[in-house]
Amino acid sequence: MVSEPSDTTGDTTAALALKILVAGGFGVGKTTLVGAVSEIRPLRTEELLSQAGQLVDDTDGVDQKVTTTVAMDFGRITIRSGLSLYLFGTPGQDRFWFLWDELAQGALGAVVLADTRRLEDCFPAVDYFEHRHIPFVVAVNCFAGSRTHAADDVLNALDLDRGTPVVLCDARDRDSGKEVLIRLVEYAGRMHTARLLDSVS
């Protein structure tokens, strides 16, 4: 969490900027979500998929994908006056996971994007955030033509703690993505408050 300088309108209240990660498997829509909600031109580090990468990148189910994130995506969205979110999209392939520890430092929480056609692809992200006690929500990206599943079914399939939010979304839609981020901020706020109270009791 960082405090941004106040504006020049005479408001002395420091603006709050929260760091959020957007994670999940290869081709699940992380770059799309960051780009859809960002109020600034998003930073993208996408490269064309190469023939050499076919040996290590599983494109099963995402055959039309031609690019991949090799470092991170970055965007920013203002939730309300005085509260902005800095969004960091993580690369999805195993060989880029060494970047996650750097990206996760100082993060309030994370969005784990899931595709029910390849639900197992989000297991590593779920495990990563659970083991580091970073609050996260699972956002099921509803792809056209894929079977819809209830949020409770996804929660059970992923064996998540009962309080972990699972929401359905369309990563291409700004309002849908913004709702996911609001749910995360609310949930992470409750988690951090509970931990703080536990530490002083």
PDB file of N, CA and C in Angstrom, residues 91-176:
ATOM      1  N   PRO A  91       2.493 -13.373 -15.237  1.00  0.00           N
ATOM      2  CA  PRO A  91       2.569 -14.331 -16.340  1.00  0.00           C
ATOM      3  C   PRO A  91       2.035 -15.688 -15.890  1.00  0.00           C
ATOM      4  N   GLY A  92       1.412 -16.417 -16.807  1.00  0.00           N
ATOM      5  CA  GLY A  92       0.753 -17.658 -16.427  1.00  0.00           C
ATOM      6  C   GLY A  92       1.583 -18.919 -16.533  1.00  0.00           C
ATOM      7  N   GLN A  93       2.653 -18.902 -17.331  1.00  0.00           N
ATOM      8  CA  GLN A  93       3.402 -20.139 -17.538  1.00  0.00           C
ATOM      9  C   GLN A  93       4.355 -20.428 -16.392  1.00  0.00           C
ATOM     10  N   ASP A  94       4.605 -21.714 -16.173  1.00  0.00           N
ATOM     11  CA  ASP A  94       5.466 -22.158 -15.074  1.00  0.00           C
ATOM     12  C   ASP A  94       6.833 -21.490 -15.113  1.00  0.00           C
ATOM     13  N   ARG A  95       7.394 -21.314 -16.296  1.00  0.00           N
ATOM     14  CA  ARG A  95       8.774 -20.841 -16.389  1.00  0.00           C
ATOM     15  C   ARG A  95       8.927 -19.375 -15.969  1.00  0.00           C
ATOM     16  N   PHE A  96       7.813 -18.661 -15.803  1.00  0.00           N
ATOM     17  CA  PHE A  96       7.880 -17.261 -15.376  1.00  0.00           C
ATOM     18  C   PHE A  96       7.461 -17.070 -13.916  1.00  0.00           C
ATOM     19  N   TRP A  97       7.244 -18.152 -13.190  1.00  0.00           N
ATOM     20  CA  TRP A  97       6.758 -18.024 -11.817  1.00  0.00           C
ATOM     21  C   TRP A  97       7.768 -17.381 -10.889  1.00  0.00           C
ATOM     22  N   PHE A  98       9.050 -17.371 -11.268  1.00  0.00           N
ATOM     23  CA  PHE A  98      10.045 -16.729 -10.406  1.00  0.00           C
ATOM     24  C   PHE A  98       9.743 -15.238 -10.232  1.00  0.00           C
ATOM     25  N   LEU A  99       8.946 -14.656 -11.144  1.00  0.00           N
ATOM     26  CA  LEU A  99       8.585 -13.241 -11.044  1.00  0.00           C
ATOM     27  C   LEU A  99       7.515 -12.985  -9.989  1.00  0.00           C
ATOM     28  N   TRP A 100       6.777 -14.008  -9.609  1.00  0.00           N
ATOM     29  CA  TRP A 100       5.628 -13.823  -8.725  1.00  0.00           C
ATOM     30  C   TRP A 100       6.026 -13.270  -7.365  1.00  0.00           C
ATOM     31  N   ASP A 101       7.145 -13.755  -6.810  1.00  0.00           N
ATOM     32  CA  ASP A 101       7.546 -13.290  -5.480  1.00  0.00           C
ATOM     33  C   ASP A 101       7.802 -11.788  -5.475  1.00  0.00           C
ATOM     34  N   GLU A 102       8.432 -11.281  -6.527  1.00  0.00           N
ATOM     35  CA  GLU A 102       8.675  -9.845  -6.630  1.00  0.00           C
ATOM     36  C   GLU A 102       7.360  -9.084  -6.761  1.00  0.00           C
ATOM     37  N   LEU A 103       6.488  -9.575  -7.629  1.00  0.00           N
ATOM     38  CA  LEU A 103       5.213  -8.892  -7.865  1.00  0.00           C
ATOM     39  C   LEU A 103       4.317  -8.925  -6.625  1.00  0.00           C
ATOM     40  N   ALA A 104       4.423  -9.971  -5.826  1.00  0.00           N
ATOM     41  CA  ALA A 104       3.527 -10.138  -4.672  1.00  0.00           C
ATOM     42  C   ALA A 104       3.900  -9.253  -3.485  1.00  0.00           C
ATOM     43  N   GLN A 105       5.118  -8.723  -3.466  1.00  0.00           N
ATOM     44  CA  GLN A 105       5.537  -7.912  -2.321  1.00  0.00           C
ATOM     45  C   GLN A 105       4.651  -6.675  -2.180  1.00  0.00           C
ATOM     46  N   GLY A 106       4.075  -6.504  -0.996  1.00  0.00           N
ATOM     47  CA  GLY A 106       3.252  -5.337  -0.713  1.00  0.00           C
ATOM     48  C   GLY A 106       1.845  -5.392  -1.276  1.00  0.00           C
ATOM     49  N   ALA A 107       1.440  -6.543  -1.816  1.00  0.00           N
ATOM     50  CA  ALA A 107       0.097  -6.649  -2.402  1.00  0.00           C
ATOM     51  C   ALA A 107      -0.963  -6.779  -1.321  1.00  0.00           C
ATOM     52  N   LEU A 108      -2.063  -6.044  -1.478  1.00  0.00           N
ATOM     53  CA  LEU A 108      -3.205  -6.179  -0.568  1.00  0.00           C
ATOM     54  C   LEU A 108      -3.882  -7.528  -0.758  1.00  0.00           C
ATOM     55  N   GLY A 109      -3.989  -7.952  -2.026  1.00  0.00           N
ATOM     56  CA  GLY A 109      -4.672  -9.193  -2.331  1.00  0.00           C
ATOM     57  C   GLY A 109      -4.538  -9.520  -3.803  1.00  0.00           C
ATOM     58  N   ALA A 110      -5.269 -10.546  -4.224  1.00  0.00           N
ATOM     59  CA  ALA A 110      -5.137 -11.022  -5.603  1.00  0.00           C
ATOM     60  C   ALA A 110      -6.479 -11.495  -6.151  1.00  0.00           C
ATOM     61  N   VAL A 111      -6.585 -11.380  -7.456  1.00  0.00           N
ATOM     62  CA  VAL A 111      -7.687 -11.991  -8.205  1.00  0.00           C
ATOM     63  C   VAL A 111      -7.109 -13.205  -8.913  1.00  0.00           C
ATOM     64  N   VAL A 112      -7.689 -14.379  -8.666  1.00  0.00           N
ATOM     65  CA  VAL A 112      -7.296 -15.581  -9.395  1.00  0.00           C
ATOM     66  C   VAL A 112      -8.358 -15.828 -10.451  1.00  0.00           C
ATOM     67  N   LEU A 113      -7.980 -15.606 -11.708  1.00  0.00           N
ATOM     68  CA  LEU A 113      -8.916 -15.861 -12.799  1.00  0.00           C
ATOM     69  C   LEU A 113      -8.961 -17.350 -13.099  1.00  0.00           C
ATOM     70  N   ALA A 114     -10.154 -17.865 -13.346  1.00  0.00           N
ATOM     71  CA  ALA A 114     -10.323 -19.287 -13.614  1.00  0.00           C
ATOM     72  C   ALA A 114     -11.167 -19.479 -14.869  1.00  0.00           C
ATOM     73  N   ASP A 115     -10.853 -20.535 -15.586  1.00  0.00           N
ATOM     74  CA  ASP A 115     -11.616 -20.959 -16.755  1.00  0.00           C
ATOM     75  C   ASP A 115     -12.117 -22.361 -16.435  1.00  0.00           C
ATOM     76  N   THR A 116     -13.446 -22.540 -16.365  1.00  0.00           N
ATOM     77  CA  THR A 116     -13.980 -23.839 -15.929  1.00  0.00           C
ATOM     78  C   THR A 116     -13.664 -24.961 -16.913  1.00  0.00           C
ATOM     79  N   ARG A 117     -13.276 -24.601 -18.145  1.00  0.00           N
ATOM     80  CA  ARG A 117     -12.881 -25.638 -19.103  1.00  0.00           C
ATOM     81  C   ARG A 117     -11.514 -26.211 -18.748  1.00  0.00           C
ATOM     82  N   ARG A 118     -10.719 -25.442 -17.985  1.00  0.00           N
ATOM     83  CA  ARG A 118      -9.366 -25.857 -17.575  1.00  0.00           C
ATOM     84  C   ARG A 118      -9.150 -25.403 -16.124  1.00  0.00           C
ATOM     85  N   LEU A 119     -10.042 -25.827 -15.262  1.00  0.00           N
ATOM     86  CA  LEU A 119     -10.039 -25.342 -13.882  1.00  0.00           C
ATOM     87  C   LEU A 119      -8.732 -25.657 -13.161  1.00  0.00           C
ATOM     88  N   GLU A 120      -8.124 -26.790 -13.521  1.00  0.00           N
ATOM     89  CA  GLU A 120      -6.882 -27.195 -12.846  1.00  0.00           C
ATOM     90  C   GLU A 120      -5.747 -26.198 -13.074  1.00  0.00           C
ATOM     91  N   ASP A 121      -5.855 -25.365 -14.116  1.00  0.00           N
ATOM     92  CA  ASP A 121      -4.794 -24.397 -14.401  1.00  0.00           C
ATOM     93  C   ASP A 121      -4.679 -23.316 -13.332  1.00  0.00           C
ATOM     94  N   CYS A 122      -5.720 -23.121 -12.529  1.00  0.00           N
ATOM     95  CA  CYS A 122      -5.643 -22.085 -11.495  1.00  0.00           C
ATOM     96  C   CYS A 122      -5.200 -22.644 -10.142  1.00  0.00           C
ATOM     97  N   PHE A 123      -5.021 -23.974 -10.034  1.00  0.00           N
ATOM     98  CA  PHE A 123      -4.573 -24.565  -8.773  1.00  0.00           C
ATOM     99  C   PHE A 123      -3.267 -23.958  -8.266  1.00  0.00           C
ATOM    100  N   PRO A 124      -2.236 -23.802  -9.122  1.00  0.00           N
ATOM    101  CA  PRO A 124      -0.968 -23.241  -8.606  1.00  0.00           C
ATOM    102  C   PRO A 124      -1.133 -21.834  -8.026  1.00  0.00           C
ATOM    103  N   ALA A 125      -1.964 -20.997  -8.651  1.00  0.00           N
ATOM    104  CA  ALA A 125      -2.179 -19.642  -8.135  1.00  0.00           C
ATOM    105  C   ALA A 125      -2.898 -19.689  -6.795  1.00  0.00           C
ATOM    106  N   VAL A 126      -3.914 -20.538  -6.684  1.00  0.00           N
ATOM    107  CA  VAL A 126      -4.635 -20.683  -5.416  1.00  0.00           C
ATOM    108  C   VAL A 126      -3.670 -21.131  -4.319  1.00  0.00           C
ATOM    109  N   ASP A 127      -2.844 -22.146  -4.621  1.00  0.00           N
ATOM    110  CA  ASP A 127      -1.876 -22.639  -3.634  1.00  0.00           C
ATOM    111  C   ASP A 127      -0.890 -21.549  -3.237  1.00  0.00           C
ATOM    112  N   TYR A 128      -0.429 -20.782  -4.227  1.00  0.00           N
ATOM    113  CA  TYR A 128       0.554 -19.732  -3.966  1.00  0.00           C
ATOM    114  C   TYR A 128       0.020 -18.730  -2.949  1.00  0.00           C
ATOM    115  N   PHE A 129      -1.182 -18.234  -3.166  1.00  0.00           N
ATOM    116  CA  PHE A 129      -1.736 -17.207  -2.279  1.00  0.00           C
ATOM    117  C   PHE A 129      -2.162 -17.774  -0.934  1.00  0.00           C
ATOM    118  N   GLU A 130      -2.657 -19.019  -0.927  1.00  0.00           N
ATOM    119  CA  GLU A 130      -3.016 -19.640   0.355  1.00  0.00           C
ATOM    120  C   GLU A 130      -1.789 -19.802   1.249  1.00  0.00           C
ATOM    121  N   HIS A 131      -0.685 -20.283   0.692  1.00  0.00           N
ATOM    122  CA  HIS A 131       0.523 -20.531   1.488  1.00  0.00           C
ATOM    123  C   HIS A 131       1.160 -19.239   1.983  1.00  0.00           C
ATOM    124  N   ARG A 132       0.935 -18.137   1.284  1.00  0.00           N
ATOM    125  CA  ARG A 132       1.520 -16.855   1.695  1.00  0.00           C
ATOM    126  C   ARG A 132       0.512 -15.977   2.443  1.00  0.00           C
ATOM    127  N   HIS A 133      -0.671 -16.525   2.689  1.00  0.00           N
ATOM    128  CA  HIS A 133      -1.719 -15.823   3.447  1.00  0.00           C
ATOM    129  C   HIS A 133      -2.059 -14.482   2.809  1.00  0.00           C
ATOM    130  N   ILE A 134      -2.092 -14.472   1.476  1.00  0.00           N
ATOM    131  CA  ILE A 134      -2.509 -13.276   0.727  1.00  0.00           C
ATOM    132  C   ILE A 134      -3.984 -13.452   0.370  1.00  0.00           C
ATOM    133  N   PRO A 135      -4.860 -12.563   0.821  1.00  0.00           N
ATOM    134  CA  PRO A 135      -6.294 -12.707   0.505  1.00  0.00           C
ATOM    135  C   PRO A 135      -6.517 -12.708  -1.014  1.00  0.00           C
ATOM    136  N   PHE A 136      -7.424 -13.557  -1.465  1.00  0.00           N
ATOM    137  CA  PHE A 136      -7.721 -13.615  -2.898  1.00  0.00           C
ATOM    138  C   PHE A 136      -9.176 -13.970  -3.125  1.00  0.00           C
ATOM    139  N   VAL A 137      -9.671 -13.573  -4.284  1.00  0.00           N
ATOM    140  CA  VAL A 137     -10.973 -14.029  -4.763  1.00  0.00           C
ATOM    141  C   VAL A 137     -10.742 -14.819  -6.039  1.00  0.00           C
ATOM    142  N   VAL A 138     -11.607 -15.766  -6.293  1.00  0.00           N
ATOM    143  CA  VAL A 138     -11.571 -16.509  -7.555  1.00  0.00           C
ATOM    144  C   VAL A 138     -12.639 -15.917  -8.468  1.00  0.00           C
ATOM    145  N   ALA A 139     -12.212 -15.445  -9.627  1.00  0.00           N
ATOM    146  CA  ALA A 139     -13.137 -14.870 -10.609  1.00  0.00           C
ATOM    147  C   ALA A 139     -13.214 -15.812 -11.801  1.00  0.00           C
ATOM    148  N   VAL A 140     -14.370 -16.403 -11.998  1.00  0.00           N
ATOM    149  CA  VAL A 140     -14.559 -17.349 -13.101  1.00  0.00           C
ATOM    150  C   VAL A 140     -14.882 -16.552 -14.356  1.00  0.00           C
ATOM    151  N   ASN A 141     -13.946 -16.574 -15.302  1.00  0.00           N
ATOM    152  CA  ASN A 141     -14.125 -15.861 -16.565  1.00  0.00           C
ATOM    153  C   ASN A 141     -15.053 -16.685 -17.447  1.00  0.00           C
ATOM    154  N   CYS A 142     -16.236 -16.167 -17.722  1.00  0.00           N
ATOM    155  CA  CYS A 142     -17.257 -16.916 -18.460  1.00  0.00           C
ATOM    156  C   CYS A 142     -17.029 -16.778 -19.966  1.00  0.00           C
ATOM    157  N   PHE A 143     -16.340 -17.745 -20.546  1.00  0.00           N
ATOM    158  CA  PHE A 143     -16.060 -17.743 -21.975  1.00  0.00           C
ATOM    159  C   PHE A 143     -17.292 -18.171 -22.744  1.00  0.00           C
ATOM    160  N   ALA A 144     -17.473 -17.570 -23.925  1.00  0.00           N
ATOM    161  CA  ALA A 144     -18.606 -17.920 -24.778  1.00  0.00           C
ATOM    162  C   ALA A 144     -18.519 -19.398 -25.160  1.00  0.00           C
ATOM    163  N   GLY A 145     -19.646 -20.065 -25.062  1.00  0.00           N
ATOM    164  CA  GLY A 145     -19.701 -21.468 -25.460  1.00  0.00           C
ATOM    165  C   GLY A 145     -19.275 -22.450 -24.380  1.00  0.00           C
ATOM    166  N   SER A 146     -18.802 -21.942 -23.242  1.00  0.00           N
ATOM    167  CA  SER A 146     -18.409 -22.851 -22.165  1.00  0.00           C
ATOM    168  C   SER A 146     -19.590 -23.066 -21.218  1.00  0.00           C
ATOM    169  N   ARG A 147     -19.597 -24.207 -20.569  1.00  0.00           N
ATOM    170  CA  ARG A 147     -20.692 -24.534 -19.648  1.00  0.00           C
ATOM    171  C   ARG A 147     -20.611 -23.646 -18.408  1.00  0.00           C
ATOM    172  N   THR A 148     -21.750 -23.126 -17.980  1.00  0.00           N
ATOM    173  CA  THR A 148     -21.762 -22.283 -16.773  1.00  0.00           C
ATOM    174  C   THR A 148     -21.861 -23.157 -15.535  1.00  0.00           C
ATOM    175  N   HIS A 149     -21.110 -22.735 -14.499  1.00  0.00           N
ATOM    176  CA  HIS A 149     -21.124 -23.440 -13.218  1.00  0.00           C
ATOM    177  C   HIS A 149     -21.446 -22.439 -12.121  1.00  0.00           C
ATOM    178  N   ALA A 150     -22.173 -22.889 -11.130  1.00  0.00           N
ATOM    179  CA  ALA A 150     -22.485 -22.021  -9.994  1.00  0.00           C
ATOM    180  C   ALA A 150     -21.213 -21.763  -9.196  1.00  0.00           C
ATOM    181  N   ALA A 151     -21.176 -20.607  -8.530  1.00  0.00           N
ATOM    182  CA  ALA A 151     -20.006 -20.230  -7.741  1.00  0.00           C
ATOM    183  C   ALA A 151     -19.699 -21.287  -6.679  1.00  0.00           C
ATOM    184  N   ASP A 152     -20.725 -21.853  -6.039  1.00  0.00           N
ATOM    185  CA  ASP A 152     -20.509 -22.876  -5.006  1.00  0.00           C
ATOM    186  C   ASP A 152     -19.862 -24.133  -5.581  1.00  0.00           C
ATOM    187  N   ASP A 153     -20.223 -24.484  -6.826  1.00  0.00           N
ATOM    188  CA  ASP A 153     -19.621 -25.656  -7.470  1.00  0.00           C
ATOM    189  C   ASP A 153     -18.123 -25.442  -7.676  1.00  0.00           C
ATOM    190  N   VAL A 154     -17.746 -24.223  -8.090  1.00  0.00           N
ATOM    191  CA  VAL A 154     -16.327 -23.904  -8.295  1.00  0.00           C
ATOM    192  C   VAL A 154     -15.596 -23.916  -6.960  1.00  0.00           C
ATOM    193  N   LEU A 155     -16.222 -23.330  -5.923  1.00  0.00           N
ATOM    194  CA  LEU A 155     -15.625 -23.301  -4.589  1.00  0.00           C
ATOM    195  C   LEU A 155     -15.323 -24.721  -4.107  1.00  0.00           C
ATOM    196  N   ASN A 156     -16.278 -25.629  -4.321  1.00  0.00           N
ATOM    197  CA  ASN A 156     -16.091 -27.014  -3.882  1.00  0.00           C
ATOM    198  C   ASN A 156     -15.039 -27.725  -4.733  1.00  0.00           C
ATOM    199  N   ALA A 157     -15.049 -27.473  -6.040  1.00  0.00           N
ATOM    200  CA  ALA A 157     -14.087 -28.122  -6.931  1.00  0.00           C
ATOM    201  C   ALA A 157     -12.657 -27.716  -6.606  1.00  0.00           C
ATOM    202  N   LEU A 158     -12.475 -26.466  -6.175  1.00  0.00           N
ATOM    203  CA  LEU A 158     -11.144 -25.970  -5.824  1.00  0.00           C
ATOM    204  C   LEU A 158     -10.794 -26.225  -4.363  1.00  0.00           C
ATOM    205  N   ASP A 159     -11.751 -26.764  -3.593  1.00  0.00           N
ATOM    206  CA  ASP A 159     -11.548 -27.056  -2.174  1.00  0.00           C
ATOM    207  C   ASP A 159     -11.095 -25.806  -1.419  1.00  0.00           C
ATOM    208  N   LEU A 160     -11.802 -24.699  -1.655  1.00  0.00           N
ATOM    209  CA  LEU A 160     -11.459 -23.428  -1.022  1.00  0.00           C
ATOM    210  C   LEU A 160     -12.089 -23.325   0.360  1.00  0.00           C
ATOM    211  N   ASP A 161     -11.493 -22.484   1.216  1.00  0.00           N
ATOM    212  CA  ASP A 161     -12.135 -22.169   2.484  1.00  0.00           C
ATOM    213  C   ASP A 161     -13.501 -21.574   2.201  1.00  0.00           C
ATOM    214  N   ARG A 162     -14.468 -21.866   3.064  1.00  0.00           N
ATOM    215  CA  ARG A 162     -15.854 -21.446   2.798  1.00  0.00           C
ATOM    216  C   ARG A 162     -16.000 -19.939   2.633  1.00  0.00           C
ATOM    217  N   GLY A 163     -15.144 -19.147   3.253  1.00  0.00           N
ATOM    218  CA  GLY A 163     -15.296 -17.698   3.158  1.00  0.00           C
ATOM    219  C   GLY A 163     -14.681 -17.080   1.916  1.00  0.00           C
ATOM    220  N   THR A 164     -13.952 -17.872   1.137  1.00  0.00           N
ATOM    221  CA  THR A 164     -13.280 -17.324  -0.047  1.00  0.00           C
ATOM    222  C   THR A 164     -14.309 -16.960  -1.116  1.00  0.00           C
ATOM    223  N   PRO A 165     -14.353 -15.691  -1.539  1.00  0.00           N
ATOM    224  CA  PRO A 165     -15.341 -15.304  -2.558  1.00  0.00           C
ATOM    225  C   PRO A 165     -15.049 -15.933  -3.917  1.00  0.00           C
ATOM    226  N   VAL A 166     -16.089 -16.434  -4.555  1.00  0.00           N
ATOM    227  CA  VAL A 166     -16.026 -16.905  -5.937  1.00  0.00           C
ATOM    228  C   VAL A 166     -17.070 -16.121  -6.710  1.00  0.00           C
ATOM    229  N   VAL A 167     -16.640 -15.413  -7.750  1.00  0.00           N
ATOM    230  CA  VAL A 167     -17.562 -14.584  -8.526  1.00  0.00           C
ATOM    231  C   VAL A 167     -17.459 -14.930 -10.004  1.00  0.00           C
ATOM    232  N   LEU A 168     -18.561 -14.777 -10.704  1.00  0.00           N
ATOM    233  CA  LEU A 168     -18.569 -14.966 -12.152  1.00  0.00           C
ATOM    234  C   LEU A 168     -18.328 -13.614 -12.803  1.00  0.00           C
ATOM    235  N   CYS A 169     -17.560 -13.599 -13.891  1.00  0.00           N
ATOM    236  CA  CYS A 169     -17.248 -12.321 -14.532  1.00  0.00           C
ATOM    237  C   CYS A 169     -17.024 -12.500 -16.020  1.00  0.00           C
ATOM    238  N   ASP A 170     -16.966 -11.377 -16.702  1.00  0.00           N
ATOM    239  CA  ASP A 170     -16.556 -11.313 -18.100  1.00  0.00           C
ATOM    240  C   ASP A 170     -15.340 -10.394 -18.134  1.00  0.00           C
ATOM    241  N   ALA A 171     -14.163 -10.955 -18.341  1.00  0.00           N
ATOM    242  CA  ALA A 171     -12.916 -10.194 -18.270  1.00  0.00           C
ATOM    243  C   ALA A 171     -12.857  -9.071 -19.302  1.00  0.00           C
ATOM    244  N   ARG A 172     -13.698  -9.129 -20.319  1.00  0.00           N
ATOM    245  CA  ARG A 172     -13.691  -8.085 -21.365  1.00  0.00           C
ATOM    246  C   ARG A 172     -14.493  -6.863 -20.959  1.00  0.00           C
ATOM    247  N   ASP A 173     -15.335  -7.013 -19.932  1.00  0.00           N
ATOM    248  CA  ASP A 173     -16.277  -5.967 -19.567  1.00  0.00           C
ATOM    249  C   ASP A 173     -15.768  -5.166 -18.370  1.00  0.00           C
ATOM    250  N   ARG A 174     -15.649  -3.846 -18.533  1.00  0.00           N
ATOM    251  CA  ARG A 174     -15.084  -3.010 -17.481  1.00  0.00           C
ATOM    252  C   ARG A 174     -15.892  -3.087 -16.186  1.00  0.00           C
ATOM    253  N   ASP A 175     -17.219  -2.963 -16.290  1.00  0.00           N
ATOM    254  CA  ASP A 175     -18.049  -2.989 -15.078  1.00  0.00           C
ATOM    255  C   ASP A 175     -17.936  -4.322 -14.348  1.00  0.00           C
ATOM    256  N   SER A 176     -17.891  -5.411 -15.110  1.00  0.00           N
ATOM    257  CA  SER A 176     -17.769  -6.734 -14.514  1.00  0.00           C
ATOM    258  C   SER A 176     -16.428  -6.870 -13.795  1.00  0.00           C
TER     259      SER A 176
END
